């Protein structure tokens, strides 16, 4: 790493002139009719190339890339290029209002997209988990540096202020700029040092999120006051009341509207990346709303990002698509333009040097003291509070955005803007080494270790990575069973689900149609009732499951069309599902058309009655394979949703009678150790979901007989089994599932986490399946359902 950094540092002086060669060629044609467009293109190229090169260098020495983009702007601005080659600098970055408006339009759009991305990555669950400490750290951490910055603005000489008549607004603005941490810089550094999931790391990020939210509200209100041109009670009331009303409506009605818009866009459009367009439209509209109520557009974009990030259909793939656009284009242009506006020559004034040192001291000491005191108030240890103080001292991107807005609105002049940028750069570059030093001295507590193991366990899970469910049912008992199971899963885990009811067209037109409608309503009711029941029994109380129901004509075309919208799991509840040990051809075609993980529900016993059984007593055979583990995970998730009992059964092949006495001893030890490990893994899985799992080990050479015996002896009414499709012309899972399908008297749920391997079904396209597997997502412009097997 040191050699690479040294080579890059030595090559930097040679690289920068090369970066400017194409820009110089474009800028040379200023006399032509298209000169303004050519100069604009040259500016973008120069900012992109220089920002990328210097940002790469900054990352290699442990600093955020955004610092390199700011430095690139300073090098291209009047401070360096303007001093060394003033004629070329004026040609490349002319001061004419028309020319500057072109590049500033890109920068302003970059601000909105940057705030949109920040909101999308705002995890409100982190705030909920550590809300007491996070609130204390954020409130005290804002208050102390805010007061220091505000008092500084009040005592500044009139000559430094852009408008002495608006001293109060400049002071409020200065206090806010000194008090907010940059959540993007903080999160990136915490992730780099490996503390993203540690308790201190989560408190740091949660506090930064709260600070950003509070800070943007304060900034929006302050800018609203400046926009009215005077400070009076009417303008203050309009800004404060309008902001409060906007936030309330956004997180209630707006939240559901955004969810439904994203889902409708994903399900309706067939063109490329329609969800990204919908997200950008939502951000733009909400930014316009905040502008109309008298606050800045950044608040609307930030809140839109939070709502979009909470959408159950948002995947990492969509975030990556937006992130590529923002990181590759808008961030280098915006932060480079901020560097261009920074004129270091003004720091020759001793007053401004003292002001810069004062702002850095107020910001650093105030933030460090506030975060440390807030940590102690929130119950953190002294070592943890020290780490909090170090971690919250990064400004970076947030302060640059704030300062740029202030400069554009006349609240800051070039001198104050330069001092704020200097403060942001110094505090940001000092934060990573300080945070690494503080975090390296924090041992992992037992509670942290247990939580980290649970989170790592879930990250590799099957059910936890399903973002959307599809169930195809008819009016049969198997259809009702499948609807109930999916309703339980959707309600407990807040997974959006679509129930596709395939109506029978062979019934009589009068009485048959009425009965079919009644049966359809019964199937739909099973799903919605189960979803509400599971939601009420879980920690998501009051949050109804998103269950959509539709009626379609029988046929695989309906499944094919629906699967293109992106689902993580298909559950089939149709009869005849099987004829003895063989599956119906329609079931096989449905699985093939879906092209991803699927499950088949078969109702037997009490579940074939008009009213389903009230409670499940689940048996899940486990073999230690990934396929059986996924089946067990789904069984445990259903047990947790319905408060049912679940038994994990492992069958060990007992061949000890065929070996000598010496081998019997070894064979008696090894299988028991393996069986115990398999059962322990499933029990730990149950602990993660909060469901009690009973483990049973049987020694026999006939797995199907052991399973049938356990079903009968313990009175289980639902058999959940992970299976794998075998090659062939028909859907076949192996001899053991085939015999159980023929002989079992209880209901069954066969979970196949792999599509039929003998065929090559097309990959469905949609948003939800990108979280299940990444391979398919990169084969299409929209996220795809990937095989998790």
PDB file of C-alpha atoms in Angstrom, residues 149-391:
ATOM      1  CA  UNK A 149     -20.864  29.220  15.928  1.00  0.00           C
ATOM      2  CA  UNK A 150     -23.867  31.479  16.566  1.00  0.00           C
ATOM      3  CA  UNK A 151     -21.942  33.623  19.080  1.00  0.00           C
ATOM      4  CA  UNK A 152     -19.030  33.813  16.638  1.00  0.00           C
ATOM      5  CA  UNK A 153     -21.373  35.134  13.963  1.00  0.00           C
ATOM      6  CA  UNK A 154     -22.681  37.742  16.380  1.00  0.00           C
ATOM      7  CA  UNK A 155     -19.229  39.182  17.148  1.00  0.00           C
ATOM      8  CA  UNK A 156     -17.779  39.127  13.619  1.00  0.00           C
ATOM      9  CA  UNK A 157     -16.770  42.536  12.201  1.00  0.00           C
ATOM     10  CA  UNK A 158     -19.146  44.036   9.671  1.00  0.00           C
ATOM     11  CA  UNK A 159     -16.382  43.969   7.041  1.00  0.00           C
ATOM     12  CA  UNK A 160     -16.342  40.152   7.040  1.00  0.00           C
ATOM     13  CA  UNK A 161     -20.116  39.758   6.760  1.00  0.00           C
ATOM     14  CA  UNK A 162     -21.785  39.706   3.320  1.00  0.00           C
ATOM     15  CA  UNK A 163     -24.710  41.775   4.656  1.00  0.00           C
ATOM     16  CA  UNK A 164     -24.461  43.260   8.146  1.00  0.00           C
ATOM     17  CA  UNK A 165     -28.225  43.824   8.156  1.00  0.00           C
ATOM     18  CA  UNK A 166     -28.728  40.029   8.091  1.00  0.00           C
ATOM     19  CA  UNK A 167     -26.209  39.257  10.824  1.00  0.00           C
ATOM     20  CA  UNK A 168     -28.731  37.093  12.726  1.00  0.00           C
ATOM     21  CA  UNK A 169     -29.380  34.846   9.730  1.00  0.00           C
ATOM     22  CA  UNK A 170     -25.657  34.551   8.970  1.00  0.00           C
ATOM     23  CA  UNK A 171     -24.998  33.677  12.615  1.00  0.00           C
ATOM     24  CA  UNK A 172     -27.729  31.003  12.576  1.00  0.00           C
ATOM     25  CA  UNK A 173     -26.306  29.644   9.365  1.00  0.00           C
ATOM     26  CA  UNK A 174     -22.758  29.618  10.726  1.00  0.00           C
ATOM     27  CA  UNK A 175     -23.862  27.850  13.921  1.00  0.00           C
ATOM     28  CA  UNK A 176     -25.639  25.176  11.915  1.00  0.00           C
ATOM     29  CA  UNK A 177     -22.637  24.668   9.617  1.00  0.00           C
ATOM     30  CA  UNK A 178     -20.381  24.031  12.610  1.00  0.00           C
ATOM     31  CA  UNK A 179     -22.743  21.644  14.394  1.00  0.00           C
ATOM     32  CA  UNK A 180     -23.751  18.983  11.845  1.00  0.00           C
ATOM     33  CA  UNK A 181     -21.760  15.823  11.154  1.00  0.00           C
ATOM     34  CA  UNK A 182     -21.622  14.322   7.665  1.00  0.00           C
ATOM     35  CA  UNK A 183     -23.486  11.033   7.858  1.00  0.00           C
ATOM     36  CA  UNK A 184     -21.912   9.802   4.605  1.00  0.00           C
ATOM     37  CA  UNK A 185     -18.344  10.448   5.748  1.00  0.00           C
ATOM     38  CA  UNK A 186     -19.049   9.054   9.220  1.00  0.00           C
ATOM     39  CA  UNK A 187     -20.703   5.900   7.872  1.00  0.00           C
ATOM     40  CA  UNK A 188     -17.920   5.276   5.351  1.00  0.00           C
ATOM     41  CA  UNK A 189     -15.137   5.610   7.923  1.00  0.00           C
ATOM     42  CA  UNK A 190     -16.982   3.477  10.495  1.00  0.00           C
ATOM     43  CA  UNK A 191     -17.461   0.809   7.832  1.00  0.00           C
ATOM     44  CA  UNK A 192     -13.804   0.939   6.773  1.00  0.00           C
ATOM     45  CA  UNK A 193     -12.591   0.314  10.324  1.00  0.00           C
ATOM     46  CA  UNK A 194     -14.987  -2.625  10.737  1.00  0.00           C
ATOM     47  CA  UNK A 195     -17.270  -1.065  13.358  1.00  0.00           C
ATOM     48  CA  UNK A 196     -20.426  -0.697  11.288  1.00  0.00           C
ATOM     49  CA  UNK A 197     -22.347  -3.333  13.272  1.00  0.00           C
ATOM     50  CA  UNK A 198     -20.686  -2.692  16.646  1.00  0.00           C
ATOM     51  CA  UNK A 199     -22.752  -0.863  19.277  1.00  0.00           C
ATOM     52  CA  UNK A 200     -20.571   2.251  19.206  1.00  0.00           C
ATOM     53  CA  UNK A 201     -20.570   2.292  15.405  1.00  0.00           C
ATOM     54  CA  UNK A 202     -24.361   2.097  15.280  1.00  0.00           C
ATOM     55  CA  UNK A 203     -24.727   4.877  17.862  1.00  0.00           C
ATOM     56  CA  UNK A 204     -22.324   7.055  15.846  1.00  0.00           C
ATOM     57  CA  UNK A 205     -24.298   6.492  12.643  1.00  0.00           C
ATOM     58  CA  UNK A 206     -27.681   6.901  14.365  1.00  0.00           C
ATOM     59  CA  UNK A 207     -26.513  10.164  15.929  1.00  0.00           C
ATOM     60  CA  UNK A 208     -25.187  11.398  12.594  1.00  0.00           C
ATOM     61  CA  UNK A 209     -28.522  10.543  10.952  1.00  0.00           C
ATOM     62  CA  UNK A 210     -30.421  12.487  13.607  1.00  0.00           C
ATOM     63  CA  UNK A 211     -28.009  15.400  13.331  1.00  0.00           C
ATOM     64  CA  UNK A 212     -28.422  15.475   9.564  1.00  0.00           C
ATOM     65  CA  UNK A 213     -32.201  15.405   9.886  1.00  0.00           C
ATOM     66  CA  UNK A 214     -32.310  18.119  12.557  1.00  0.00           C
ATOM     67  CA  UNK A 215     -29.668  20.134  10.737  1.00  0.00           C
ATOM     68  CA  UNK A 216     -31.487  20.146   7.402  1.00  0.00           C
ATOM     69  CA  UNK A 217     -34.675  21.231   9.139  1.00  0.00           C
ATOM     70  CA  UNK A 218     -32.824  24.113  10.828  1.00  0.00           C
ATOM     71  CA  UNK A 219     -31.112  25.055   7.560  1.00  0.00           C
ATOM     72  CA  UNK A 220     -34.393  24.931   5.655  1.00  0.00           C
ATOM     73  CA  UNK A 221     -36.097  27.187   8.189  1.00  0.00           C
ATOM     74  CA  UNK A 222     -33.122  29.576   8.225  1.00  0.00           C
ATOM     75  CA  UNK A 223     -33.066  29.747   4.440  1.00  0.00           C
ATOM     76  CA  UNK A 224     -36.814  30.293   4.491  1.00  0.00           C
ATOM     77  CA  UNK A 225     -36.265  33.330   6.682  1.00  0.00           C
ATOM     78  CA  UNK A 226     -33.572  34.615   4.331  1.00  0.00           C
ATOM     79  CA  UNK A 227     -35.806  34.043   1.337  1.00  0.00           C
ATOM     80  CA  UNK A 228     -38.540  36.275   2.805  1.00  0.00           C
ATOM     81  CA  UNK A 229     -35.998  39.083   3.067  1.00  0.00           C
ATOM     82  CA  UNK A 230     -36.888  39.947   6.645  1.00  0.00           C
ATOM     83  CA  UNK A 231     -37.345  38.270  10.007  1.00  0.00           C
ATOM     84  CA  UNK A 232     -40.854  38.444  11.363  1.00  0.00           C
ATOM     85  CA  UNK A 233     -43.226  36.151  13.191  1.00  0.00           C
ATOM     86  CA  UNK A 234     -45.263  35.430  10.058  1.00  0.00           C
ATOM     87  CA  UNK A 235     -42.290  34.139   8.074  1.00  0.00           C
ATOM     88  CA  UNK A 236     -41.026  32.127  11.058  1.00  0.00           C
ATOM     89  CA  UNK A 237     -44.471  30.568  11.573  1.00  0.00           C
ATOM     90  CA  UNK A 238     -44.779  29.752   7.876  1.00  0.00           C
ATOM     91  CA  UNK A 239     -41.407  28.009   7.796  1.00  0.00           C
ATOM     92  CA  UNK A 240     -41.797  26.120  11.078  1.00  0.00           C
ATOM     93  CA  UNK A 241     -45.442  25.101  10.664  1.00  0.00           C
ATOM     94  CA  UNK A 242     -44.962  24.271   6.986  1.00  0.00           C
ATOM     95  CA  UNK A 243     -41.935  22.092   7.771  1.00  0.00           C
ATOM     96  CA  UNK A 244     -43.731  20.283  10.604  1.00  0.00           C
ATOM     97  CA  UNK A 245     -46.807  19.640   8.456  1.00  0.00           C
ATOM     98  CA  UNK A 246     -44.636  18.414   5.585  1.00  0.00           C
ATOM     99  CA  UNK A 247     -42.792  15.956   7.828  1.00  0.00           C
ATOM    100  CA  UNK A 248     -46.000  14.613   9.393  1.00  0.00           C
ATOM    101  CA  UNK A 249     -47.720  14.074   6.045  1.00  0.00           C
ATOM    102  CA  UNK A 250     -44.570  12.590   4.501  1.00  0.00           C
ATOM    103  CA  UNK A 251     -44.116   9.903   7.153  1.00  0.00           C
ATOM    104  CA  UNK A 252     -47.800   8.945   7.242  1.00  0.00           C
ATOM    105  CA  UNK A 253     -49.707   9.348   3.974  1.00  0.00           C
ATOM    106  CA  UNK A 254     -46.632  10.006   1.854  1.00  0.00           C
ATOM    107  CA  UNK A 255     -44.904   6.847   3.045  1.00  0.00           C
ATOM    108  CA  UNK A 256     -47.681   4.595   1.735  1.00  0.00           C
ATOM    109  CA  UNK A 257     -48.006   6.588  -1.481  1.00  0.00           C
ATOM    110  CA  UNK A 258     -44.301   6.198  -2.220  1.00  0.00           C
ATOM    111  CA  UNK A 259     -44.468   2.449  -1.486  1.00  0.00           C
ATOM    112  CA  UNK A 260     -47.394   1.984  -3.840  1.00  0.00           C
ATOM    113  CA  UNK A 261     -45.855   4.136  -6.568  1.00  0.00           C
ATOM    114  CA  UNK A 262     -42.623   2.123  -6.553  1.00  0.00           C
ATOM    115  CA  UNK A 263     -44.550  -1.140  -6.606  1.00  0.00           C
ATOM    116  CA  UNK A 264     -46.909   0.023  -9.371  1.00  0.00           C
ATOM    117  CA  UNK A 265     -44.015   1.292 -11.488  1.00  0.00           C
ATOM    118  CA  UNK A 266     -42.094  -1.960 -11.101  1.00  0.00           C
ATOM    119  CA  UNK A 267     -45.162  -4.070 -11.945  1.00  0.00           C
ATOM    120  CA  UNK A 268     -46.508  -1.988 -14.826  1.00  0.00           C
ATOM    121  CA  UNK A 269     -43.608  -0.745 -16.928  1.00  0.00           C
ATOM    122  CA  UNK A 270     -41.529  -3.022 -19.130  1.00  0.00           C
ATOM    123  CA  UNK A 271     -38.936  -0.443 -20.203  1.00  0.00           C
ATOM    124  CA  UNK A 272     -35.496  -0.181 -18.628  1.00  0.00           C
ATOM    125  CA  UNK A 273     -34.954   1.073 -15.051  1.00  0.00           C
ATOM    126  CA  UNK A 274     -38.452   2.536 -14.525  1.00  0.00           C
ATOM    127  CA  UNK A 275     -38.082   2.434 -10.738  1.00  0.00           C
ATOM    128  CA  UNK A 276     -35.070   4.761 -10.892  1.00  0.00           C
ATOM    129  CA  UNK A 277     -37.183   7.236 -12.870  1.00  0.00           C
ATOM    130  CA  UNK A 278     -39.986   6.979 -10.303  1.00  0.00           C
ATOM    131  CA  UNK A 279     -37.531   7.631  -7.454  1.00  0.00           C
ATOM    132  CA  UNK A 280     -36.121  10.714  -9.192  1.00  0.00           C
ATOM    133  CA  UNK A 281     -39.640  12.032  -9.854  1.00  0.00           C
ATOM    134  CA  UNK A 282     -40.613  11.539  -6.200  1.00  0.00           C
ATOM    135  CA  UNK A 283     -37.491  13.395  -5.053  1.00  0.00           C
ATOM    136  CA  UNK A 284     -38.138  16.251  -7.476  1.00  0.00           C
ATOM    137  CA  UNK A 285     -41.784  16.633  -6.494  1.00  0.00           C
ATOM    138  CA  UNK A 286     -41.041  16.609  -2.766  1.00  0.00           C
ATOM    139  CA  UNK A 287     -38.242  19.133  -3.305  1.00  0.00           C
ATOM    140  CA  UNK A 288     -40.724  21.413  -5.089  1.00  0.00           C
ATOM    141  CA  UNK A 289     -43.196  21.023  -2.215  1.00  0.00           C
ATOM    142  CA  UNK A 290     -40.627  22.179   0.337  1.00  0.00           C
ATOM    143  CA  UNK A 291     -39.716  25.090  -1.928  1.00  0.00           C
ATOM    144  CA  UNK A 292     -43.358  26.173  -2.089  1.00  0.00           C
ATOM    145  CA  UNK A 293     -43.798  26.086   1.695  1.00  0.00           C
ATOM    146  CA  UNK A 294     -40.834  28.417   2.049  1.00  0.00           C
ATOM    147  CA  UNK A 295     -37.941  26.090   2.944  1.00  0.00           C
ATOM    148  CA  UNK A 296     -35.079  24.771   0.848  1.00  0.00           C
ATOM    149  CA  UNK A 297     -35.441  21.961  -1.694  1.00  0.00           C
ATOM    150  CA  UNK A 298     -32.761  19.864   0.043  1.00  0.00           C
ATOM    151  CA  UNK A 299     -35.198  18.931   2.824  1.00  0.00           C
ATOM    152  CA  UNK A 300     -37.674  17.498   0.316  1.00  0.00           C
ATOM    153  CA  UNK A 301     -34.971  15.435  -1.402  1.00  0.00           C
ATOM    154  CA  UNK A 302     -33.657  14.138   1.931  1.00  0.00           C
ATOM    155  CA  UNK A 303     -37.107  13.097   3.200  1.00  0.00           C
ATOM    156  CA  UNK A 304     -37.881  11.509  -0.186  1.00  0.00           C
ATOM    157  CA  UNK A 305     -34.721   9.443   0.169  1.00  0.00           C
ATOM    158  CA  UNK A 306     -35.786   8.230   3.615  1.00  0.00           C
ATOM    159  CA  UNK A 307     -39.209   7.161   2.299  1.00  0.00           C
ATOM    160  CA  UNK A 308     -37.706   5.434  -0.736  1.00  0.00           C
ATOM    161  CA  UNK A 309     -35.141   3.668   1.447  1.00  0.00           C
ATOM    162  CA  UNK A 310     -37.927   2.262   3.634  1.00  0.00           C
ATOM    163  CA  UNK A 311     -39.782   0.802   0.659  1.00  0.00           C
ATOM    164  CA  UNK A 312     -39.996  -3.004   0.959  1.00  0.00           C
ATOM    165  CA  UNK A 313     -39.220  -3.274  -2.768  1.00  0.00           C
ATOM    166  CA  UNK A 314     -35.988  -1.263  -2.701  1.00  0.00           C
ATOM    167  CA  UNK A 315     -32.936  -3.419  -3.354  1.00  0.00           C
ATOM    168  CA  UNK A 316     -29.211  -2.915  -3.285  1.00  0.00           C
ATOM    169  CA  UNK A 317     -29.254  -3.136  -7.082  1.00  0.00           C
ATOM    170  CA  UNK A 318     -31.405   0.004  -7.391  1.00  0.00           C
ATOM    171  CA  UNK A 319     -29.177   1.810  -4.910  1.00  0.00           C
ATOM    172  CA  UNK A 320     -26.129   0.824  -6.959  1.00  0.00           C
ATOM    173  CA  UNK A 321     -27.706   2.179 -10.148  1.00  0.00           C
ATOM    174  CA  UNK A 322     -28.307   5.564  -8.541  1.00  0.00           C
ATOM    175  CA  UNK A 323     -24.990   5.484  -6.715  1.00  0.00           C
ATOM    176  CA  UNK A 324     -23.068   5.013  -9.945  1.00  0.00           C
ATOM    177  CA  UNK A 325     -24.681   8.091 -11.476  1.00  0.00           C
ATOM    178  CA  UNK A 326     -24.114  10.217  -8.382  1.00  0.00           C
ATOM    179  CA  UNK A 327     -20.543   9.130  -7.602  1.00  0.00           C
ATOM    180  CA  UNK A 328     -19.315   9.164 -11.186  1.00  0.00           C
ATOM    181  CA  UNK A 329     -20.822  12.477 -12.335  1.00  0.00           C
ATOM    182  CA  UNK A 330     -22.605  14.696  -9.857  1.00  0.00           C
ATOM    183  CA  UNK A 331     -20.350  14.417  -6.804  1.00  0.00           C
ATOM    184  CA  UNK A 332     -17.094  15.307  -8.614  1.00  0.00           C
ATOM    185  CA  UNK A 333     -18.799  18.249 -10.320  1.00  0.00           C
ATOM    186  CA  UNK A 334     -20.466  19.575  -7.164  1.00  0.00           C
ATOM    187  CA  UNK A 335     -17.524  19.213  -4.766  1.00  0.00           C
ATOM    188  CA  UNK A 336     -15.091  20.308  -7.453  1.00  0.00           C
ATOM    189  CA  UNK A 337     -17.171  23.446  -7.978  1.00  0.00           C
ATOM    190  CA  UNK A 338     -17.086  24.022  -4.202  1.00  0.00           C
ATOM    191  CA  UNK A 339     -13.299  23.861  -4.394  1.00  0.00           C
ATOM    192  CA  UNK A 340     -13.341  26.296  -7.311  1.00  0.00           C
ATOM    193  CA  UNK A 341     -15.250  28.761  -5.138  1.00  0.00           C
ATOM    194  CA  UNK A 342     -12.583  28.494  -2.448  1.00  0.00           C
ATOM    195  CA  UNK A 343      -9.962  31.189  -2.794  1.00  0.00           C
ATOM    196  CA  UNK A 344      -7.106  30.420  -0.424  1.00  0.00           C
ATOM    197  CA  UNK A 345      -5.545  33.797  -1.172  1.00  0.00           C
ATOM    198  CA  UNK A 346      -8.048  35.447   1.176  1.00  0.00           C
ATOM    199  CA  UNK A 347      -6.357  33.628   4.056  1.00  0.00           C
ATOM    200  CA  UNK A 348      -3.412  36.011   3.817  1.00  0.00           C
ATOM    201  CA  UNK A 349      -5.608  38.311   5.886  1.00  0.00           C
ATOM    202  CA  UNK A 350      -4.605  37.611   9.525  1.00  0.00           C
ATOM    203  CA  UNK A 351      -8.211  38.106  10.644  1.00  0.00           C
ATOM    204  CA  UNK A 352      -9.415  35.329   8.359  1.00  0.00           C
ATOM    205  CA  UNK A 353      -6.596  33.009   9.449  1.00  0.00           C
ATOM    206  CA  UNK A 354      -7.605  33.565  13.070  1.00  0.00           C
ATOM    207  CA  UNK A 355     -11.266  33.074  12.125  1.00  0.00           C
ATOM    208  CA  UNK A 356     -10.466  29.769  10.385  1.00  0.00           C
ATOM    209  CA  UNK A 357      -8.519  28.531  13.406  1.00  0.00           C
ATOM    210  CA  UNK A 358     -11.334  29.680  15.657  1.00  0.00           C
ATOM    211  CA  UNK A 359     -13.993  27.878  13.599  1.00  0.00           C
ATOM    212  CA  UNK A 360     -11.935  24.669  13.563  1.00  0.00           C
ATOM    213  CA  UNK A 361     -11.453  24.889  17.341  1.00  0.00           C
ATOM    214  CA  UNK A 362     -15.112  25.645  18.067  1.00  0.00           C
ATOM    215  CA  UNK A 363     -16.309  22.904  15.748  1.00  0.00           C
ATOM    216  CA  UNK A 364     -13.879  20.252  17.010  1.00  0.00           C
ATOM    217  CA  UNK A 365     -13.980  20.995  20.742  1.00  0.00           C
ATOM    218  CA  UNK A 366     -17.722  21.650  20.718  1.00  0.00           C
ATOM    219  CA  UNK A 367     -18.536  18.461  18.811  1.00  0.00           C
ATOM    220  CA  UNK A 368     -16.112  16.348  20.834  1.00  0.00           C
ATOM    221  CA  UNK A 369     -17.418  17.671  24.148  1.00  0.00           C
ATOM    222  CA  UNK A 370     -21.066  17.490  23.112  1.00  0.00           C
ATOM    223  CA  UNK A 371     -20.879  13.935  21.763  1.00  0.00           C
ATOM    224  CA  UNK A 372     -18.882  12.716  24.766  1.00  0.00           C
ATOM    225  CA  UNK A 373     -21.288  14.263  27.265  1.00  0.00           C
ATOM    226  CA  UNK A 374     -24.251  12.958  25.287  1.00  0.00           C
ATOM    227  CA  UNK A 375     -22.739   9.479  25.328  1.00  0.00           C
ATOM    228  CA  UNK A 376     -22.361   9.558  29.091  1.00  0.00           C
ATOM    229  CA  UNK A 377     -25.954  10.780  29.450  1.00  0.00           C
ATOM    230  CA  UNK A 378     -27.058   7.895  27.215  1.00  0.00           C
ATOM    231  CA  UNK A 379     -25.311   5.324  29.369  1.00  0.00           C
ATOM    232  CA  UNK A 380     -22.105   4.741  27.382  1.00  0.00           C
ATOM    233  CA  UNK A 381     -18.787   3.963  29.067  1.00  0.00           C
ATOM    234  CA  UNK A 382     -15.975   6.558  29.100  1.00  0.00           C
ATOM    235  CA  UNK A 383     -14.094   4.678  26.359  1.00  0.00           C
ATOM    236  CA  UNK A 384     -17.227   4.480  24.221  1.00  0.00           C
ATOM    237  CA  UNK A 385     -17.984   8.167  24.799  1.00  0.00           C
ATOM    238  CA  UNK A 386     -14.425   9.001  23.722  1.00  0.00           C
ATOM    239  CA  UNK A 387     -14.986   7.092  20.476  1.00  0.00           C
ATOM    240  CA  UNK A 388     -18.283   8.924  19.979  1.00  0.00           C
ATOM    241  CA  UNK A 389     -16.553  12.280  20.328  1.00  0.00           C
ATOM    242  CA  UNK A 390     -13.913  11.290  17.779  1.00  0.00           C
ATOM    243  CA  UNK A 391     -16.414   9.826  15.330  1.00  0.00           C
TER     244      UNK A 391
END
